[in-house]
Amino acid sequence: MILLQSVVNGVLLGLVYALIAAGLSLIFGLMEIVNFAHGQFLMLAMYGAYWLAVLYGVDPLFSLPLWTIVLFLLGVATYWLIIARVLRAPMLAQIFSTFGLGVFLQSLAQFFWSPDFRLVPSPLVKGRIEILGLFVGIPELVASLGAVIAFALLYLFVTRTETGRALQATSEDREAAALVGIDSHRMFALGWGIGLACVGIAGVLLSNFYYIFPEVGFPFALIAYVAVALGGFGSIPGAFVAGIIIGLVEVLSGLLIGPAYKYLFVFLVYLIVVFTRPQGLFGRY
Amino acid sequence: MLQVKNITVAYDDVPAVVEVSFHVGEGEIVSIIGANGAGKSTLLRTVSGILRPVAGEIWFEGRRIDRLPANQIVHLGISLVPEGRRIFGRLSVLDNLILGAYTNRDPVARRERLDFVFSLFPVLHERAGQRAGTLSGGEQQMLAIGRALMSRPRLLMLDEPSLGLMPKLTARILQAIQEINRQGVTVLLVEQRVREALEIAHRGYVLQTGRIVATGTGSELLHTDLVRKAYLGL
Ligand SMILES: Nc1ncnc2c1ncn2[C@@H]1O[C@H](COP(=O)(O)OP(=O)(O)O)[C@@H](O)[C@H]1O
Ligand SMILES: [Mg+2]
């Protein structure tokens, strides 16, 4: 029973990981740039939900649409103000630009909001329910449901709409896409917008039950990098599966071996995949 | 229709095309022939806006286009079938074609274009739902041409459409190019298969190490010593 309970917890956690990883993977697949500020944007969304709840009494569930849009716009702005300028720069410059942005955002959070741990006071979704003898935290359930919905919408957008197909075409062959009239800068900006919107949704959903502090995004981002590599760089279904696998490995190894080692096993799975299937589970390389 | 005036194109300061001028008139098929590395692809990529010339001008229908990005040049009515096909392998054949009409979202116009492409290459119709990456080389070339036609170009440029194809398929592709031309589309063809390319061309240019060294009608060029010796091995 306790094993089953852990499996459920692992899947719930994994779905949120998957959404964060999807955003990262989308950006990488599109332009081969790793967003090293991914975790800090997650942190921003969490603080956003927190402050609206504390200052104006708006529950995270209701501020979710707002922060999704804000993070989308932040993504677009990040592309035009920073990424577009380093597009042709050496890879190291690209790494420093997003890494530096992350450090900057984190310092900003530390400066304005102090390193204190905070919790959203009495969110709407709280407590837990019993389903078939298993206890499921309602905030966790809501977060994973939200992640699944966001994921489904993302998938439908990318595969079923014209703009989504243009996004896929750009990620497959930028130049050929330009030759049919697709403006790759617009696609890149859109990709950053969507990528950060994913993180925004995840952040707000997490704020319902997670401590919020300036470094909170770090472990999530780290896991997202692993999930992207595991699922296959640029693959969105890959990110989905990898997120769930990582959630499961984390919770199960925490249960069976000890919570202190849970990340060890996450990275162990990663190493095994890297050595046996370097392109990742759904990779195209 | 298209005027290329004295363009020089370089990769990292190394010129690949030097002071090249040529023109393509409305309704023509013009072939540019040359050996591997002569600068043929560089020329077409420059006209299509992927590369910028370091000197010279390119004019299309009275408009200077050498400063425009590729995605805007398509809107003006120039379409390139790139070397190596460059289809979107992970998308379906139909999605590839629809993306080809990215510049024109009118569904009626798209339907019309699609019908035209399917009548030209019925095999694309049969395989419409298939992933483009699973097509054979010849089918991929047909798809690449079909995709380029979807934007309803007035000038269609093709970069070595026969590359890697068997002679029979090459003939099929060249036949399709003539058919497209008969429908009123001007064609600029770049080829290493010199005989075939000059046979279907109204006019041609010979490009050697980045410079144009000869020009004339297709049959004139086929009878010059230069072409016979250097390219046909006669
Ligand atoms: N991306 C590139 N970077 C550097 N040099 C290039 C590049 N592409 C082509 N070249 C060089 O430019 C010259 C012309 O190449 P290209 O236009 O591809 O010729 P062709 O299409 O006639 O075979 C060649 O010497 C080639 O090595
Ligand atoms: Mg070439």
Coordinates of C-alpha atoms and ligand atoms in Angstrom, one line a residue:
Chain A
M1 CA 0.0 0.0 0.0
I2 CA 2.7 2.4 1.0
L3 CA 4.4 1.5 -2.3
L4 CA 1.3 2.3 -4.3
Q5 CA 1.0 5.5 -2.3
S6 CA 4.5 6.5 -3.3
V7 CA 3.8 5.6 -7.0
V8 CA 0.8 8.0 -6.9
N9 CA 2.9 10.7 -5.3
G10 CA 5.7 10.2 -7.7
V11 CA 3.4 10.5 -10.7
L12 CA 1.8 13.7 -9.3
L13 CA 5.1 15.3 -8.7
G14 CA 6.4 14.0 -12.1
L15 CA 3.6 15.7 -14.0
V16 CA 4.7 19.1 -12.6
Y17 CA 8.3 18.3 -13.5
A18 CA 7.2 17.4 -17.0
L19 CA 5.5 20.8 -17.5
I20 CA 8.6 22.6 -16.4
A21 CA 10.8 20.5 -18.6
A22 CA 8.5 20.9 -21.6
G23 CA 9.1 24.7 -21.5
L24 CA 12.8 24.1 -21.4
S25 CA 12.7 21.5 -24.1
L26 CA 10.6 23.7 -26.4
I27 CA 13.1 26.5 -26.2
F28 CA 16.0 24.3 -26.7
G29 CA 14.5 22.4 -29.6
L30 CA 13.7 25.6 -31.3
M31 CA 17.1 27.3 -31.1
E32 CA 19.6 25.1 -29.3
I33 CA 19.8 27.5 -26.4
V34 CA 19.5 26.3 -22.8
N35 CA 17.6 28.6 -20.6
F36 CA 19.7 28.6 -17.5
A37 CA 17.3 31.1 -15.9
H38 CA 14.4 28.6 -16.1
G39 CA 14.3 27.9 -12.3
Q40 CA 14.4 31.6 -11.5
F41 CA 11.4 32.2 -13.7
L42 CA 9.6 29.5 -11.8
M43 CA 10.6 31.3 -8.6
L44 CA 9.2 34.6 -10.0
A45 CA 5.8 33.0 -10.7
M46 CA 5.7 31.5 -7.2
Y47 CA 6.4 34.9 -5.7
G48 CA 3.9 36.5 -8.0
A49 CA 1.1 34.1 -6.8
Y50 CA 2.3 34.6 -3.2
W51 CA 2.2 38.4 -3.3
L52 CA -1.1 38.6 -5.0
A53 CA -2.5 36.3 -2.3
V54 CA -0.9 38.2 0.6
L55 CA -1.5 41.8 -0.6
Y56 CA -4.7 41.5 -2.4
G57 CA -6.2 38.2 -1.2
V58 CA -6.3 36.7 -4.7
D59 CA -6.0 33.0 -4.5
P60 CA -3.2 31.4 -6.7
L61 CA -5.9 29.5 -8.5
F62 CA -7.4 32.8 -9.7
S63 CA -4.2 34.5 -10.4
L64 CA -3.0 31.6 -12.5
P65 CA -4.3 33.1 -15.8
L66 CA -2.6 36.4 -15.0
W67 CA 0.8 34.9 -14.2
T68 CA 0.6 32.7 -17.3
I69 CA 0.2 35.7 -19.4
V70 CA 2.8 37.7 -17.5
L71 CA 5.4 34.9 -17.8
F72 CA 4.5 34.6 -21.5
L73 CA 5.3 38.3 -22.0
L74 CA 8.4 38.0 -19.9
G75 CA 9.5 35.2 -22.2
V76 CA 8.9 37.3 -25.3
A77 CA 10.7 40.2 -23.8
T78 CA 13.6 38.0 -22.7
Y79 CA 13.9 36.8 -26.3
W80 CA 13.9 40.3 -27.9
L81 CA 16.0 42.0 -25.2
I82 CA 18.6 39.4 -24.6
I83 CA 18.5 36.2 -26.6
A84 CA 18.1 37.9 -30.0
R85 CA 21.3 39.7 -29.4
V86 CA 23.4 36.6 -28.6
L87 CA 21.9 34.4 -31.3
R88 CA 25.0 34.5 -33.4
A89 CA 27.4 34.8 -30.5
P90 CA 29.6 31.9 -29.4
M91 CA 27.9 29.3 -27.2
L92 CA 29.7 30.5 -24.1
A93 CA 28.2 34.0 -24.5
Q94 CA 24.7 32.4 -24.8
I95 CA 25.2 30.4 -21.7
F96 CA 26.4 33.4 -19.7
S97 CA 23.5 35.5 -20.9
T98 CA 20.8 33.2 -19.6
F99 CA 22.8 32.2 -16.6
G100 CA 23.5 35.8 -15.8
L101 CA 19.8 36.6 -16.1
G102 CA 19.1 33.8 -13.6
V103 CA 21.6 35.2 -11.1
F104 CA 20.2 38.6 -11.6
L105 CA 16.6 37.5 -11.0
Q106 CA 17.6 35.5 -7.9
S107 CA 19.5 38.5 -6.4
L108 CA 16.6 40.7 -7.1
A109 CA 14.3 38.3 -5.2
Q110 CA 16.8 38.2 -2.3
F111 CA 17.1 41.9 -2.2
F112 CA 13.4 42.8 -2.3
W113 CA 11.8 39.8 -0.7
S114 CA 14.6 38.6 1.7
P115 CA 15.7 35.0 1.8
D116 CA 12.8 34.0 4.1
F117 CA 10.7 31.0 3.5
R118 CA 7.1 31.9 2.8
L119 CA 3.9 30.0 2.3
V120 CA 0.7 31.2 0.7
P121 CA -1.7 31.8 3.6
S122 CA -4.7 29.5 3.5
P123 CA -5.0 28.7 -0.2
L124 CA -8.3 27.6 -1.6
V125 CA -7.0 24.1 -2.4
K126 CA -5.7 22.4 0.7
G127 CA -6.0 19.3 2.7
R128 CA -6.2 15.8 1.2
I129 CA -8.7 13.3 0.1
E130 CA -8.8 9.5 0.3
I131 CA -9.2 7.6 -2.9
L132 CA -9.4 3.8 -2.7
G133 CA -7.4 3.9 0.5
L134 CA -4.8 6.2 -0.9
F135 CA -4.2 9.6 0.4
V136 CA -3.8 12.3 -2.1
G137 CA -2.9 15.9 -1.3
I138 CA -5.5 18.2 -2.9
P139 CA -2.9 20.9 -3.9
E140 CA -0.7 18.2 -5.4
L141 CA -3.7 16.8 -7.3
V142 CA -4.7 20.2 -8.6
A143 CA -1.1 20.9 -9.6
S144 CA -0.8 17.7 -11.6
L145 CA -4.2 18.1 -13.1
G146 CA -3.3 21.6 -14.1
A147 CA 0.0 20.4 -15.5
V148 CA -1.8 17.7 -17.6
I149 CA -4.2 20.3 -19.0
A150 CA -1.4 22.7 -19.8
F151 CA 0.5 19.9 -21.4
A152 CA -2.5 18.8 -23.5
L153 CA -3.1 22.3 -24.7
L154 CA 0.5 22.8 -25.6
Y155 CA 0.5 19.5 -27.5
L156 CA -2.6 20.4 -29.4
F157 CA -1.3 23.9 -30.2
V158 CA 2.0 22.5 -31.5
T159 CA 0.5 19.7 -33.6
R160 CA -2.9 21.1 -34.7
T161 CA -2.5 24.7 -35.4
E162 CA -0.7 26.4 -38.3
T163 CA 1.5 28.5 -35.9
G164 CA 2.3 25.3 -34.0
R165 CA 3.4 23.6 -37.2
A166 CA 5.4 26.7 -38.1
L167 CA 7.1 26.3 -34.7
Q168 CA 7.9 22.7 -35.4
A169 CA 9.2 23.5 -38.9
T170 CA 11.5 26.2 -37.4
S171 CA 12.8 23.8 -34.9
E172 CA 13.5 21.3 -37.6
D173 CA 15.1 23.5 -40.2
R174 CA 15.2 27.2 -39.5
E175 CA 16.4 28.1 -43.0
A176 CA 13.8 26.0 -44.8
A177 CA 11.2 27.5 -42.6
A178 CA 12.4 31.0 -43.6
L179 CA 12.1 29.9 -47.3
V180 CA 8.4 29.3 -46.9
G181 CA 7.9 32.7 -45.3
I182 CA 8.2 31.9 -41.6
D183 CA 9.8 34.7 -39.6
S184 CA 12.1 32.7 -37.3
H185 CA 12.5 35.6 -34.8
R186 CA 8.8 35.6 -34.3
M187 CA 8.8 31.9 -33.7
F188 CA 11.7 32.1 -31.3
A189 CA 9.9 34.9 -29.3
L190 CA 6.8 32.8 -29.3
G191 CA 8.8 29.8 -28.1
W192 CA 10.3 31.7 -25.3
G193 CA 6.8 33.0 -24.4
I194 CA 5.3 29.5 -24.4
G195 CA 8.3 28.1 -22.6
L196 CA 8.0 30.6 -19.7
A197 CA 4.2 30.3 -19.7
C198 CA 4.7 26.6 -18.9
V199 CA 7.0 27.5 -16.0
G200 CA 4.6 30.2 -14.9
I201 CA 1.7 27.7 -14.7
A202 CA 3.9 25.2 -12.8
G203 CA 5.1 27.9 -10.4
V204 CA 1.7 29.1 -9.5
L205 CA 0.4 25.6 -9.0
L206 CA 3.4 24.8 -6.8
S207 CA 2.8 27.9 -4.7
N208 CA -0.3 26.3 -3.3
F209 CA 1.8 23.8 -1.3
Y210 CA 5.5 24.6 -1.6
Y211 CA 7.7 26.9 0.4
I212 CA 8.7 30.0 -1.5
F213 CA 12.2 31.4 -1.3
P214 CA 14.7 32.9 -3.7
E215 CA 16.5 29.7 -4.5
V216 CA 13.3 27.6 -4.8
G217 CA 13.6 27.2 -8.5
F218 CA 17.1 25.6 -8.5
P219 CA 16.2 22.0 -7.8
F220 CA 13.3 22.2 -10.2
A221 CA 15.4 23.5 -12.9
L222 CA 18.1 20.9 -12.3
I223 CA 15.5 18.2 -12.6
A224 CA 14.1 19.9 -15.7
Y225 CA 17.6 19.7 -17.3
V226 CA 17.8 16.0 -16.5
A227 CA 14.2 15.5 -17.8
V228 CA 15.1 17.2 -21.1
A229 CA 18.2 15.1 -21.6
L230 CA 16.3 12.0 -20.6
G231 CA 13.3 12.6 -22.8
G232 CA 15.4 13.8 -25.7
F233 CA 16.5 17.3 -26.4
G234 CA 13.6 19.2 -27.9
S235 CA 11.0 16.5 -27.6
I236 CA 7.9 17.5 -25.9
P237 CA 6.4 14.0 -25.4
G238 CA 9.8 13.0 -24.2
A239 CA 9.7 15.7 -21.5
F240 CA 6.3 14.4 -20.4
V241 CA 7.5 10.8 -20.0
A242 CA 10.8 11.8 -18.5
G243 CA 9.1 14.1 -16.0
I244 CA 7.0 11.2 -14.8
I245 CA 9.9 8.8 -14.6
I246 CA 11.9 11.2 -12.6
G247 CA 9.0 11.9 -10.2
L248 CA 8.7 8.2 -9.7
V249 CA 12.4 7.5 -9.2
E250 CA 12.6 10.4 -6.8
V251 CA 9.7 9.3 -4.6
L252 CA 10.4 5.6 -4.8
S253 CA 14.1 5.8 -4.0
G254 CA 13.3 8.3 -1.2
L255 CA 11.0 5.6 0.2
L256 CA 13.1 2.5 -0.4
I257 CA 16.5 3.8 0.2
G258 CA 16.2 7.1 2.1
P259 CA 15.2 10.7 1.2
A260 CA 18.7 11.9 1.4
Y261 CA 19.6 9.9 -1.7
K262 CA 16.6 10.6 -3.9
Y263 CA 18.5 12.9 -6.3
L264 CA 21.3 10.5 -6.5
F265 CA 19.0 8.0 -8.1
V266 CA 17.5 10.6 -10.3
F267 CA 20.9 11.3 -11.7
L268 CA 21.8 7.7 -11.8
V269 CA 18.9 7.0 -14.1
Y270 CA 20.1 10.0 -16.2
L271 CA 23.6 8.6 -16.5
I272 CA 22.3 5.2 -17.5
V273 CA 20.2 6.7 -20.2
V274 CA 23.1 8.9 -21.4
F275 CA 25.4 6.0 -21.7
T276 CA 22.9 3.6 -23.4
R277 CA 20.9 6.1 -25.4
P278 CA 22.6 9.4 -25.7
Q279 CA 19.9 11.0 -27.7
G280 CA 17.4 10.4 -24.9
L281 CA 14.2 8.3 -24.9
F282 CA 12.4 10.3 -27.7
G283 CA 15.5 11.9 -29.1
R284 CA 16.1 12.7 -32.7
Y285 CA 19.8 13.0 -32.7
Chain B
M1 CA 11.9 40.1 -64.0
L2 CA 15.0 39.3 -62.0
Q3 CA 18.1 41.3 -62.4
V4 CA 21.3 40.4 -60.6
K5 CA 23.8 43.2 -60.9
N6 CA 27.5 42.6 -60.1
I7 CA 27.0 40.8 -56.9
T8 CA 29.8 39.5 -54.8
V9 CA 29.0 37.1 -52.0
A10 CA 31.6 35.9 -49.4
Y11 CA 31.8 33.5 -46.5
D12 CA 33.9 35.0 -43.8
D13 CA 35.7 37.3 -46.2
V14 CA 36.4 34.5 -48.7
P15 CA 34.4 35.4 -51.8
A16 CA 32.4 32.5 -53.3
V17 CA 30.7 34.5 -56.0
V18 CA 32.5 37.4 -57.7
E19 CA 30.8 40.3 -59.6
V20 CA 28.2 38.1 -61.1
S21 CA 25.5 39.6 -63.2
F22 CA 22.6 37.8 -64.9
H23 CA 18.9 38.2 -65.6
V24 CA 15.8 36.1 -65.9
G25 CA 13.0 37.3 -68.1
E26 CA 9.3 36.7 -67.5
G27 CA 8.2 33.2 -68.6
E28 CA 11.8 31.9 -69.2
I29 CA 13.6 28.9 -68.0
V30 CA 17.1 29.9 -67.3
S31 CA 19.8 27.4 -66.3
I32 CA 23.0 28.2 -64.5
I33 CA 25.4 25.3 -64.8
G34 CA 28.7 24.8 -63.1
A35 CA 30.8 22.2 -61.4
N36 CA 30.7 21.4 -57.7
G37 CA 31.8 24.4 -55.7
A38 CA 31.4 26.9 -58.5
G39 CA 29.0 29.0 -56.4
K40 CA 25.6 28.0 -57.8
S41 CA 24.0 27.4 -54.4
T42 CA 25.5 30.6 -53.1
L43 CA 23.9 32.5 -55.9
L44 CA 20.4 31.1 -55.3
R45 CA 20.7 31.5 -51.6
T46 CA 21.6 35.1 -52.0
V47 CA 18.6 35.8 -54.3
S48 CA 16.3 34.1 -51.8
G49 CA 17.6 36.3 -49.0
I50 CA 19.4 33.7 -46.9
L51 CA 22.7 35.3 -47.7
R52 CA 23.6 39.0 -48.2
P53 CA 25.8 40.1 -51.0
V54 CA 28.8 42.2 -49.9
A55 CA 28.5 44.2 -53.1
G56 CA 26.0 44.5 -56.0
E57 CA 22.3 44.7 -56.3
I58 CA 19.4 42.3 -56.9
W59 CA 16.1 43.6 -58.4
F60 CA 12.9 41.7 -58.7
E61 CA 10.0 43.3 -60.7
G62 CA 11.3 46.7 -60.2
R63 CA 12.1 46.3 -56.6
R64 CA 15.4 46.1 -54.9
I65 CA 15.5 42.9 -52.7
D66 CA 19.0 42.3 -51.7
R67 CA 18.5 43.8 -48.2
L68 CA 15.3 41.9 -47.5
P69 CA 15.2 38.8 -45.2
A70 CA 14.3 35.4 -46.8
N71 CA 10.8 35.3 -45.2
Q72 CA 9.8 38.6 -46.9
I73 CA 11.2 37.7 -50.3
V74 CA 8.8 34.7 -50.5
H75 CA 6.0 37.2 -50.1
L76 CA 7.2 39.0 -53.2
G77 CA 6.7 35.8 -55.3
I78 CA 10.2 34.1 -55.3
S79 CA 10.4 30.6 -54.1
L80 CA 13.5 28.4 -53.7
V81 CA 13.7 24.6 -53.7
P82 CA 16.8 24.3 -51.7
E83 CA 19.7 21.9 -52.4
G84 CA 19.2 18.6 -50.6
R85 CA 15.4 19.2 -50.5
R86 CA 15.2 20.3 -46.9
I87 CA 11.7 19.1 -46.3
F88 CA 10.3 19.0 -42.8
G89 CA 10.8 15.3 -42.2
R90 CA 8.9 15.0 -39.0
L91 CA 5.8 16.6 -40.4
S92 CA 3.3 14.9 -42.7
V93 CA 3.5 15.5 -46.5
L94 CA 0.3 17.5 -46.3
D95 CA 1.6 19.7 -43.4
N96 CA 4.7 20.4 -45.5
L97 CA 2.6 21.5 -48.4
I98 CA 0.3 23.7 -46.2
L99 CA 3.4 25.3 -44.6
G100 CA 4.5 26.0 -48.2
A101 CA 1.4 28.3 -48.4
Y102 CA 2.3 30.0 -45.1
T103 CA 2.3 33.4 -46.9
N104 CA -1.3 32.9 -48.1
R105 CA -3.9 31.8 -45.6
D106 CA -6.9 32.0 -47.9
P107 CA -8.3 28.4 -47.8
V108 CA -9.7 28.6 -51.3
A109 CA -6.4 29.7 -52.8
R110 CA -4.7 26.9 -50.8
R111 CA -7.1 24.3 -52.0
E112 CA -6.4 25.4 -55.6
R113 CA -2.6 25.3 -55.2
L114 CA -2.9 21.9 -53.5
D115 CA -4.9 20.5 -56.4
F116 CA -2.3 21.9 -58.8
V117 CA 0.6 20.2 -56.9
F118 CA -1.3 17.0 -56.6
S119 CA -2.1 16.9 -60.3
L120 CA 1.6 17.5 -61.0
F121 CA 2.8 14.9 -58.5
P122 CA -0.1 12.4 -57.8
V123 CA 2.2 10.4 -55.5
L124 CA 2.1 13.2 -53.0
H125 CA -1.7 12.9 -52.8
E126 CA -1.4 9.2 -52.1
R127 CA 1.1 9.8 -49.4
A128 CA -0.5 13.0 -48.0
G129 CA -0.8 11.7 -44.4
Q130 CA 2.6 10.0 -44.3
R131 CA 5.6 11.5 -42.5
A132 CA 7.7 13.3 -45.0
G133 CA 10.9 11.8 -43.7
T134 CA 9.7 8.3 -44.8
L135 CA 9.4 9.3 -48.5
S136 CA 11.9 8.1 -51.1
G137 CA 14.5 10.6 -52.5
G138 CA 12.5 11.2 -55.6
E139 CA 9.3 11.7 -53.7
Q140 CA 11.0 14.1 -51.3
Q141 CA 12.2 16.1 -54.3
M142 CA 8.7 16.3 -55.6
L143 CA 7.5 17.4 -52.1
A144 CA 10.2 20.1 -52.0
I145 CA 9.0 21.4 -55.4
G146 CA 5.4 21.1 -54.4
R147 CA 6.0 23.0 -51.1
A148 CA 7.8 25.8 -53.0
L149 CA 4.9 26.0 -55.5
M150 CA 2.3 26.4 -52.7
S151 CA 3.2 30.0 -52.2
R152 CA 2.2 30.7 -55.8
P153 CA 5.6 32.0 -56.8
R154 CA 6.1 33.9 -60.1
L155 CA 9.8 32.9 -60.0
L156 CA 10.7 29.4 -59.0
M157 CA 14.3 28.7 -58.3
L158 CA 15.6 25.1 -58.0
D159 CA 19.0 24.1 -56.7
E160 CA 20.1 20.8 -58.2
P161 CA 16.7 19.0 -58.1
S162 CA 18.4 16.0 -59.7
L163 CA 20.8 15.5 -56.9
G164 CA 21.0 11.9 -55.9
L165 CA 18.3 10.8 -58.3
M166 CA 18.3 8.1 -60.9
P167 CA 18.2 9.3 -64.5
K168 CA 14.6 8.2 -65.0
L169 CA 13.5 10.2 -62.0
T170 CA 15.6 13.2 -63.1
A171 CA 13.8 13.1 -66.4
R172 CA 10.5 13.0 -64.5
I173 CA 11.5 16.1 -62.4
L174 CA 12.7 18.1 -65.4
Q175 CA 9.5 17.3 -67.2
A176 CA 7.6 18.6 -64.2
I177 CA 9.7 21.8 -64.3
Q178 CA 8.7 22.3 -67.9
E179 CA 5.1 21.8 -67.1
I180 CA 5.3 24.3 -64.2
N181 CA 6.9 26.8 -66.7
R182 CA 4.1 26.2 -69.1
Q183 CA 1.7 27.2 -66.4
G184 CA 3.3 30.7 -66.4
V185 CA 5.9 30.3 -63.7
T186 CA 9.4 31.6 -64.5
V187 CA 12.1 29.2 -63.7
L188 CA 15.7 29.6 -62.6
L189 CA 17.4 26.2 -62.5
V190 CA 20.8 25.4 -61.2
E191 CA 22.3 22.1 -62.2
Q192 CA 25.4 19.9 -62.5
R193 CA 23.6 17.7 -65.0
V194 CA 24.6 20.1 -67.8
R195 CA 23.0 18.4 -70.8
E196 CA 19.6 18.0 -69.3
A197 CA 19.6 21.5 -67.8
L198 CA 20.5 23.2 -71.0
E199 CA 18.1 21.1 -73.1
I200 CA 15.1 22.4 -71.3
A201 CA 16.4 26.0 -70.8
H202 CA 15.7 29.0 -73.0
R203 CA 18.9 30.5 -71.9
G204 CA 21.9 29.5 -69.7
Y205 CA 24.9 30.8 -67.9
V206 CA 28.1 28.9 -67.2
L207 CA 29.6 29.6 -63.7
Q208 CA 33.2 28.8 -62.9
T209 CA 34.8 29.4 -59.6
G210 CA 32.4 32.2 -58.7
R211 CA 32.3 34.0 -62.1
I212 CA 30.1 33.8 -65.2
V213 CA 32.3 32.7 -68.1
A214 CA 29.7 32.1 -70.8
T215 CA 26.1 32.7 -71.7
G216 CA 23.7 32.1 -74.5
T217 CA 20.6 30.1 -75.4
G218 CA 20.5 26.5 -74.2
S219 CA 21.4 25.0 -77.6
E220 CA 24.1 27.6 -78.2
L221 CA 25.8 26.7 -75.0
L222 CA 25.5 23.0 -75.7
H223 CA 27.5 23.5 -78.8
T224 CA 30.3 25.7 -77.4
D225 CA 33.7 24.1 -77.0
L226 CA 33.8 25.1 -73.3
V227 CA 30.6 23.2 -72.4
R228 CA 31.4 20.3 -74.7
K229 CA 34.9 19.8 -73.3
A230 CA 34.6 20.8 -69.7
Y231 CA 31.1 19.6 -68.9
L232 CA 30.0 17.0 -71.4
G233 CA 33.4 15.3 -71.8
L234 CA 33.2 15.3 -75.6
Ligands
LIG1 N1 28.6 27.8 -45.5 C1 29.8 28.0 -46.1 N2 30.9 28.4 -45.4 C2 32.0 28.6 -46.1 N3 32.2 28.4 -47.4 C3 31.2 28.0 -48.1 C4 29.9 27.7 -47.5 N4 29.1 27.3 -48.5 C5 29.8 27.2 -49.6 N5 31.1 27.6 -49.4 C6 32.1 27.7 -50.4 O1 31.7 28.6 -51.4 C7 32.0 28.1 -52.7 C8 30.8 27.9 -53.5 O2 29.9 26.9 -52.9 P1 28.5 26.6 -53.4 O3 27.8 27.8 -53.7 O4 27.9 25.6 -52.5 O5 28.8 25.9 -54.8 P2 27.9 24.9 -55.7 O6 26.5 25.0 -55.2 O7 28.1 25.4 -57.1 O8 28.4 23.5 -55.5 C9 32.8 26.8 -52.4 O9 34.2 27.0 -52.5 C10 32.4 26.4 -51.0 O10 33.4 25.7 -50.4
MG2 MG 25.3 23.6 -54.5

